[in-house]
XYZ file of C-alpha atoms in Angstrom:
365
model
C 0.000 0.000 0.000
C 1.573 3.169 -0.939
C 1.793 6.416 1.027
C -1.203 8.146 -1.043
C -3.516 5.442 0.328
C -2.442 5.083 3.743
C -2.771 8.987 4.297
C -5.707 10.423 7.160
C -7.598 11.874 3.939
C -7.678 8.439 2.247
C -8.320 6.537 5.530
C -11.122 9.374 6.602
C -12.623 9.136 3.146
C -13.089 5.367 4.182
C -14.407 5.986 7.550
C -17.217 8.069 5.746
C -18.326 6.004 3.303
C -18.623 3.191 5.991
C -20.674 5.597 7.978
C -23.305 6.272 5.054
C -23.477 2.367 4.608
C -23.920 2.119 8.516
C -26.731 4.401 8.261
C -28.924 2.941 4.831
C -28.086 -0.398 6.837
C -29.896 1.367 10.185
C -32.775 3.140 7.776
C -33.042 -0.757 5.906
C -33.584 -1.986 9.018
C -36.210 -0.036 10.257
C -38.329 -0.959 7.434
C -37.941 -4.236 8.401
C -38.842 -3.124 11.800
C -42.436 -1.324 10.472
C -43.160 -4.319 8.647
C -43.155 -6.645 11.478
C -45.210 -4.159 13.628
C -47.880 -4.535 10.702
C -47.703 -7.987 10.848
C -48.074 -8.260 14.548
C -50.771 -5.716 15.039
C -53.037 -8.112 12.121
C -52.130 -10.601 14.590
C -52.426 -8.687 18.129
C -49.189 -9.829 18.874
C -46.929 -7.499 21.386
C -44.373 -5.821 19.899
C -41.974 -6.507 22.633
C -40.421 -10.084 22.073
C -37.394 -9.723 25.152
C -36.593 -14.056 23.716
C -36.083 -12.362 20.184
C -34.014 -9.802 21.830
C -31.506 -12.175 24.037
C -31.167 -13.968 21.239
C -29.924 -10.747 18.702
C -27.646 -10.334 21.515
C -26.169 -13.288 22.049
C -25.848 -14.108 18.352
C -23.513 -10.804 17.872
C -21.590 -11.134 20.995
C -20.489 -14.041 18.956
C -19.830 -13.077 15.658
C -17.897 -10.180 17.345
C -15.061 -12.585 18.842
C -14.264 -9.418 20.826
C -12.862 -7.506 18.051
C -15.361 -4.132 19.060
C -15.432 -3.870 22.586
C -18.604 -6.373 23.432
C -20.221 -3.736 26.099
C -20.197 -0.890 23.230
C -22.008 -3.788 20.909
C -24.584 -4.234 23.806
C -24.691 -0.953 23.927
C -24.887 0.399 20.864
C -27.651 -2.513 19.280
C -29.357 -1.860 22.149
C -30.178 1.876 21.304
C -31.178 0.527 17.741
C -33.461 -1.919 19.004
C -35.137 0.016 20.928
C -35.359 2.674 18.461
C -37.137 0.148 16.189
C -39.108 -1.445 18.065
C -40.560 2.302 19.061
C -41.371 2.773 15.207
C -43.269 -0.304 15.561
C -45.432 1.204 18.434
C -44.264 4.256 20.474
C -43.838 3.543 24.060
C -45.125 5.795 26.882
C -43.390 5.437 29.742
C -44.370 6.816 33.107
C -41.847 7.368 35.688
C -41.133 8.993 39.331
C -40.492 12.571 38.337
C -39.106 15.356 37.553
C -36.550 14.262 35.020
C -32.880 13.401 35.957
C -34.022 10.975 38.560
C -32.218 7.688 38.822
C -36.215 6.415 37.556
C -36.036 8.359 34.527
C -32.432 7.428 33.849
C -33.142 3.552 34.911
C -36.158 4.005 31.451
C -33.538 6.063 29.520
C -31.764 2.486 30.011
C -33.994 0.321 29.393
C -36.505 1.599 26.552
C -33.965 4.064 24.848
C -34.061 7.594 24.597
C -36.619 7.822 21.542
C -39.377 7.030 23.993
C -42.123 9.554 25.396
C -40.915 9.741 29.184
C -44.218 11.356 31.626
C -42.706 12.301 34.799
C -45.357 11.258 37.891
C -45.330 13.118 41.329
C -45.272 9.499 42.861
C -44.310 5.959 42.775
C -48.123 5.172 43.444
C -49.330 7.992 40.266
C -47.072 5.367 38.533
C -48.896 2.668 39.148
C -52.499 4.621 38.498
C -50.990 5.667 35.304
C -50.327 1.977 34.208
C -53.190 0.863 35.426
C -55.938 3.307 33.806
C -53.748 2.413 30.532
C -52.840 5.960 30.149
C -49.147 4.850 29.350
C -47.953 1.585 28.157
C -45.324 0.896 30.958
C -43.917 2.308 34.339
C -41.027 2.372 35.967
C -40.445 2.239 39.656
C -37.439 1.113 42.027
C -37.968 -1.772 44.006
C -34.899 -2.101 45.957
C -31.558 -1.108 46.473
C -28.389 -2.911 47.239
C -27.493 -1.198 50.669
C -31.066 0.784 51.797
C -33.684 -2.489 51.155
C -36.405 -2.572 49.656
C -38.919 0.272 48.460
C -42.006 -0.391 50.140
C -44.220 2.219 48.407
C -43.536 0.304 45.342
C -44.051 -2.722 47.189
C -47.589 -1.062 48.771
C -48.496 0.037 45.248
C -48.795 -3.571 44.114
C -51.359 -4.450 46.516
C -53.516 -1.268 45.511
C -53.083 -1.082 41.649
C -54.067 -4.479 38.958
C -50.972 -3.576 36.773
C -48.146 -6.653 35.751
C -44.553 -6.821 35.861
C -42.989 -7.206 32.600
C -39.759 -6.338 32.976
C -36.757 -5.684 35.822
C -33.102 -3.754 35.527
C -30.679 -3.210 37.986
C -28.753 0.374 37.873
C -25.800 0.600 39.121
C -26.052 3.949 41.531
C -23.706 6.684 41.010
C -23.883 9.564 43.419
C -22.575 12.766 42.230
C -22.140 16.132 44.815
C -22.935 19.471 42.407
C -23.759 22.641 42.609
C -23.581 25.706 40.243
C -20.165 26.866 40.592
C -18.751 22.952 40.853
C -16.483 24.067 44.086
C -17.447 22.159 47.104
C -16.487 25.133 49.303
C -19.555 26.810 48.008
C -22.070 24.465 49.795
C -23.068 25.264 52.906
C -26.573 22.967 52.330
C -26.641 19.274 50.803
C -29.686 18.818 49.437
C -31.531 15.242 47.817
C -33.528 12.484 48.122
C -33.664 10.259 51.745
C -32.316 7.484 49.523
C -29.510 9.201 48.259
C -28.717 11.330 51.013
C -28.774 7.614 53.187
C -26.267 6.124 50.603
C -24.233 9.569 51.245
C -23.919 9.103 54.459
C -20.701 8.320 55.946
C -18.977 10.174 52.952
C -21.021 13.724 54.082
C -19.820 13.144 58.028
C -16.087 13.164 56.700
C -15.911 15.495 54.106
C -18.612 17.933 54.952
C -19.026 17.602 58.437
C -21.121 20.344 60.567
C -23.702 20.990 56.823
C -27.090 20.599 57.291
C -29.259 18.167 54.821
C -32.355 19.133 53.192
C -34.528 16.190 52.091
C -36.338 16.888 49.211
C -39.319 14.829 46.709
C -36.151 13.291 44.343
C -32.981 14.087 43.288
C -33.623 15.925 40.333
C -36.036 18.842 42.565
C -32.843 19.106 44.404
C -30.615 19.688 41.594
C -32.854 22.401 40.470
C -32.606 23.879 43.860
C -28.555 23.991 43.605
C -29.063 25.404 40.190
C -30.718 28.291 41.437
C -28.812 28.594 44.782
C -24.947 29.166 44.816
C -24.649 27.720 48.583
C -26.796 24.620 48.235
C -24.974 21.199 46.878
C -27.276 18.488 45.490
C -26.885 14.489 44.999
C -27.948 13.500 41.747
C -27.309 11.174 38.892
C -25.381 11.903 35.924
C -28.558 12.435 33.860
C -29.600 15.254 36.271
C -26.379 16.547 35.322
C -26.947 16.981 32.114
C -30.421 18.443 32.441
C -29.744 21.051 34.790
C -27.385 23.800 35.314
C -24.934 22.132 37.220
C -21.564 20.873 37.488
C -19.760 17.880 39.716
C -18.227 19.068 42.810
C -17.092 15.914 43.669
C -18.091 12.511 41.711
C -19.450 9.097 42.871
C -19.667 9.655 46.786
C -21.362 6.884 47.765
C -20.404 5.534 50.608
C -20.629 1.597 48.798
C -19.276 0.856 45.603
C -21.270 -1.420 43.648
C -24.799 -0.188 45.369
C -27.581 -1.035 42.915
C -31.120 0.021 42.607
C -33.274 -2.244 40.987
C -36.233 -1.314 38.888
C -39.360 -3.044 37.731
C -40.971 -2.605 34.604
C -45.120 -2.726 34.879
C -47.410 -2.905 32.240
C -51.389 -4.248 31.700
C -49.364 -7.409 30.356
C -46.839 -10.023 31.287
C -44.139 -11.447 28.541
C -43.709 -15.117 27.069
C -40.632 -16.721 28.261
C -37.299 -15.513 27.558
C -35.835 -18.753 28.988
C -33.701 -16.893 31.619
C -36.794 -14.963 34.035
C -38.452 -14.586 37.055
C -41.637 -14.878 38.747
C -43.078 -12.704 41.502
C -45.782 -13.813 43.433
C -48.370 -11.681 46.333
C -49.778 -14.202 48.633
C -51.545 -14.040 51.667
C -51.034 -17.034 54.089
C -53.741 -19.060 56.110
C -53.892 -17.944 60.004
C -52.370 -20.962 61.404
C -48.944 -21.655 62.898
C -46.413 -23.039 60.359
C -48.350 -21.979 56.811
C -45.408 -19.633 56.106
C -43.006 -22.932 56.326
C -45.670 -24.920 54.401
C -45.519 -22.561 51.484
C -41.904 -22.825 51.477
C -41.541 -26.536 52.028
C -43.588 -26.305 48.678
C -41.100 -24.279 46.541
C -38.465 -26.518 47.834
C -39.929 -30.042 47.251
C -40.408 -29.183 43.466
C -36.820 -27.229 43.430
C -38.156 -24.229 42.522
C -35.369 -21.334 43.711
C -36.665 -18.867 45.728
C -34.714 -15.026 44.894
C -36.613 -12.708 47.128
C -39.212 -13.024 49.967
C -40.959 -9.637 51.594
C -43.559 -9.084 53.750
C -45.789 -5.964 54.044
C -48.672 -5.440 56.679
C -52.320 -5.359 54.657
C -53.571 -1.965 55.205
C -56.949 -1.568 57.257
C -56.095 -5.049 59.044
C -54.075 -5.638 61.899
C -50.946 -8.001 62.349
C -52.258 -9.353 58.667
C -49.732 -9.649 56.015
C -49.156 -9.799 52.582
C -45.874 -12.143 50.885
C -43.936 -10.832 47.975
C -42.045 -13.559 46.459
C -39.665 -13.910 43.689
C -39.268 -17.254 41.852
C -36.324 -18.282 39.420
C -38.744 -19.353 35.961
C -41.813 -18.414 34.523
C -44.958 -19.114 34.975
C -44.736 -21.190 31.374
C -42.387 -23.755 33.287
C -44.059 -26.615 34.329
C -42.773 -26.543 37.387
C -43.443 -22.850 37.673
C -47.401 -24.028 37.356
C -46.881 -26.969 39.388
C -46.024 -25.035 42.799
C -47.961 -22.156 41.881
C -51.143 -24.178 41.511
C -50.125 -25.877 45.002
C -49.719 -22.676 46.950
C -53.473 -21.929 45.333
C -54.239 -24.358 47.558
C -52.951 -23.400 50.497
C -53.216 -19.721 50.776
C -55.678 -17.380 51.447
C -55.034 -15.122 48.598
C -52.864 -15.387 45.338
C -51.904 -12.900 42.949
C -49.541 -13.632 39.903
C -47.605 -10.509 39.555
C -45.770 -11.130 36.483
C -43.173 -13.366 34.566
C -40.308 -11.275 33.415
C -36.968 -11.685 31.940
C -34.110 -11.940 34.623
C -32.302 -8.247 34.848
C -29.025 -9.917 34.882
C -29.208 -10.911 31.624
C -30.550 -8.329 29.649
C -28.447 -5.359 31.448
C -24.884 -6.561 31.308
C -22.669 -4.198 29.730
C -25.330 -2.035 28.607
């Protein structure tokens, strides 16, 4: 190869007309995309097929070899997924507002950015919204890695008819701002209860004797440090971005790794992916032992129990309500099998949803 061809002109001549091919490729493809949402809606099929989309995945984690870095490959087919399964059907996603909360980023994630976002005042108006089939999906936090579990989501469930169809765990990053981005400048830290929790150890060392203002989310408390020189927020890295801002300090939370994890809800559950979840809301007969006879159940037919949270039924006393999370779906047949026997024993059942497993579907994303 001479000199002529190897030269940045040459090579960036290249690099463009790989682009434009990249892009009739991307506009090729979203025909193809329209054409199965036509095909589906004749049939009143879902447009959301998460077995279709472990498999794209998996099949191009492959033929990469590891050449492009696999995360940007997640990352990057994930966005056009997303963006054409949206031409297909435009979702509406309700979320716990204002935007810039770790909610609205945890939908950014998983329904892409082309969606129509509707921020709620509350995790329960999240639920409503889902439920009266004003949006097609919600997304609310369950539980976090170091704080527990969310019980108004957990609350909501027992309220609202709505299904889960979908889970993603966020890793939490925890940035200090305020408008000038010097830390000197605060003399107020201002955020969530969940975020300023997670904080906590890392605001006793480095900002000791500064007050804490709790506010409705993270994002209403970047908009206060926007407009205040002497007040520092905690916020996410979308909140960031939306307001006028800038990073103090990055990532002070006192755990690495802590993870929020989200639930998707919709008026529908999902087929099986072949790697999901069940959750389960049970009430349990008023008899000593029928919390061990339930279990004894799961465990006889080897069904692997993930997660198991009680929550006290509102209007009755010292009565309570089981959340449980099963490894398969409801498909499995021996999903049915143990769900059909704890029919049996329990005073109420509720199927909350099959779902994909988070782990899965998130990594590297």
């Amino acid at each position: 190869m001479n000199e002529q061809k190897t030269s940045i002109p040459h090579v960036r001549q290249r690099i463009d007309e790989i682009d434009s091919s990249i892009l009739r490729l991307l506009q090729e493809r979203l025909s193809c995309a329209k054409e199965i949402g036509r095909l589906k809606a004749q049939s009143n099929l879902l447009t959301w097929d998460p077995q279709r989309e472990r498999a794209i995945y998996a099949r191009l984690l492959e033929e990469n070899s590891g050449i492009f870095p696999d995360g940007a490959v997640r990352g990057i087919f994930h966005e056009i997924i997303t963006a054409c399964r949206l031409a297909q059907k435009q979702d509406e996603v309700a979320f716990l507002g204002p935007e810039g909360t770790f909610t609205h980023l945890a939908g950014v994630r998983h329904f892409g950015a082309s969606a129509l976002y509707r921020p709620a005042e509350s995790i329960e108006d999240v639920f409503n919204e889902v439920e009266k089939g004003r949006v097609q999906h919600g997304v609310v936090p369950v539980e976090n890695s170091t704080e527990g579990s969310v019980f108004w989501t957990l609350d909501s469930f027992m309220k609202y008819k709505v299904k889960i169809c979908g889970e993603l765990q966020l890793p939490i990053r925890h940035n200090l701002v305020c408008s000038s981005g010097r830390i000197e400048d605060i003399q107020a830290v201002a955020s969530h209860a969940q975020p300023l929790a997670q904080c906590r150890e890392w605001l006793r060392k480095h900002l000791p004797g500064v007050s804490t203002l709790t506010m409705s989310s993270t994002a209403a408390a970047a908009q206060m440090a926007a407009e205040n020189p002497n007040i520092g927020a905690i916020v996410s890295d979308l909140a960031v971005k939306l307001y006028a801002v800038q990073i103090a300090v990055p990532g002070i939370e006192d755990y690495q790794g802590n993870t929020t994890r989200f639930l998707i809800i919709s008026n529908h559950s999902h087929s099986r992916s072949g790697s999901d979840k069940t959750s389960l809301l049970l009430g349990l007969a008023d008899k000593p032992g029928a919390l061990k006879e339930a279990l004894t159940i799961l465990s006889d037919k080897g069904i692997n129990l993930a997660k198991i949270e009680s929550r006290p039924m509102k209007g009755k006393h010292w009565q309570y309500l089981f959340f449980m999370d099963l490894i398969g779906h409801i498909e499995d047949a021996v999903i049915q099998d143990g769900c059909e026997a704890l029919k049996q024993i329990c005073s109420y059942y509720e199927w909350l949803g099959s779902y994909p497993k988070a782990a899965d579907l998130e990594a590297g994303i």
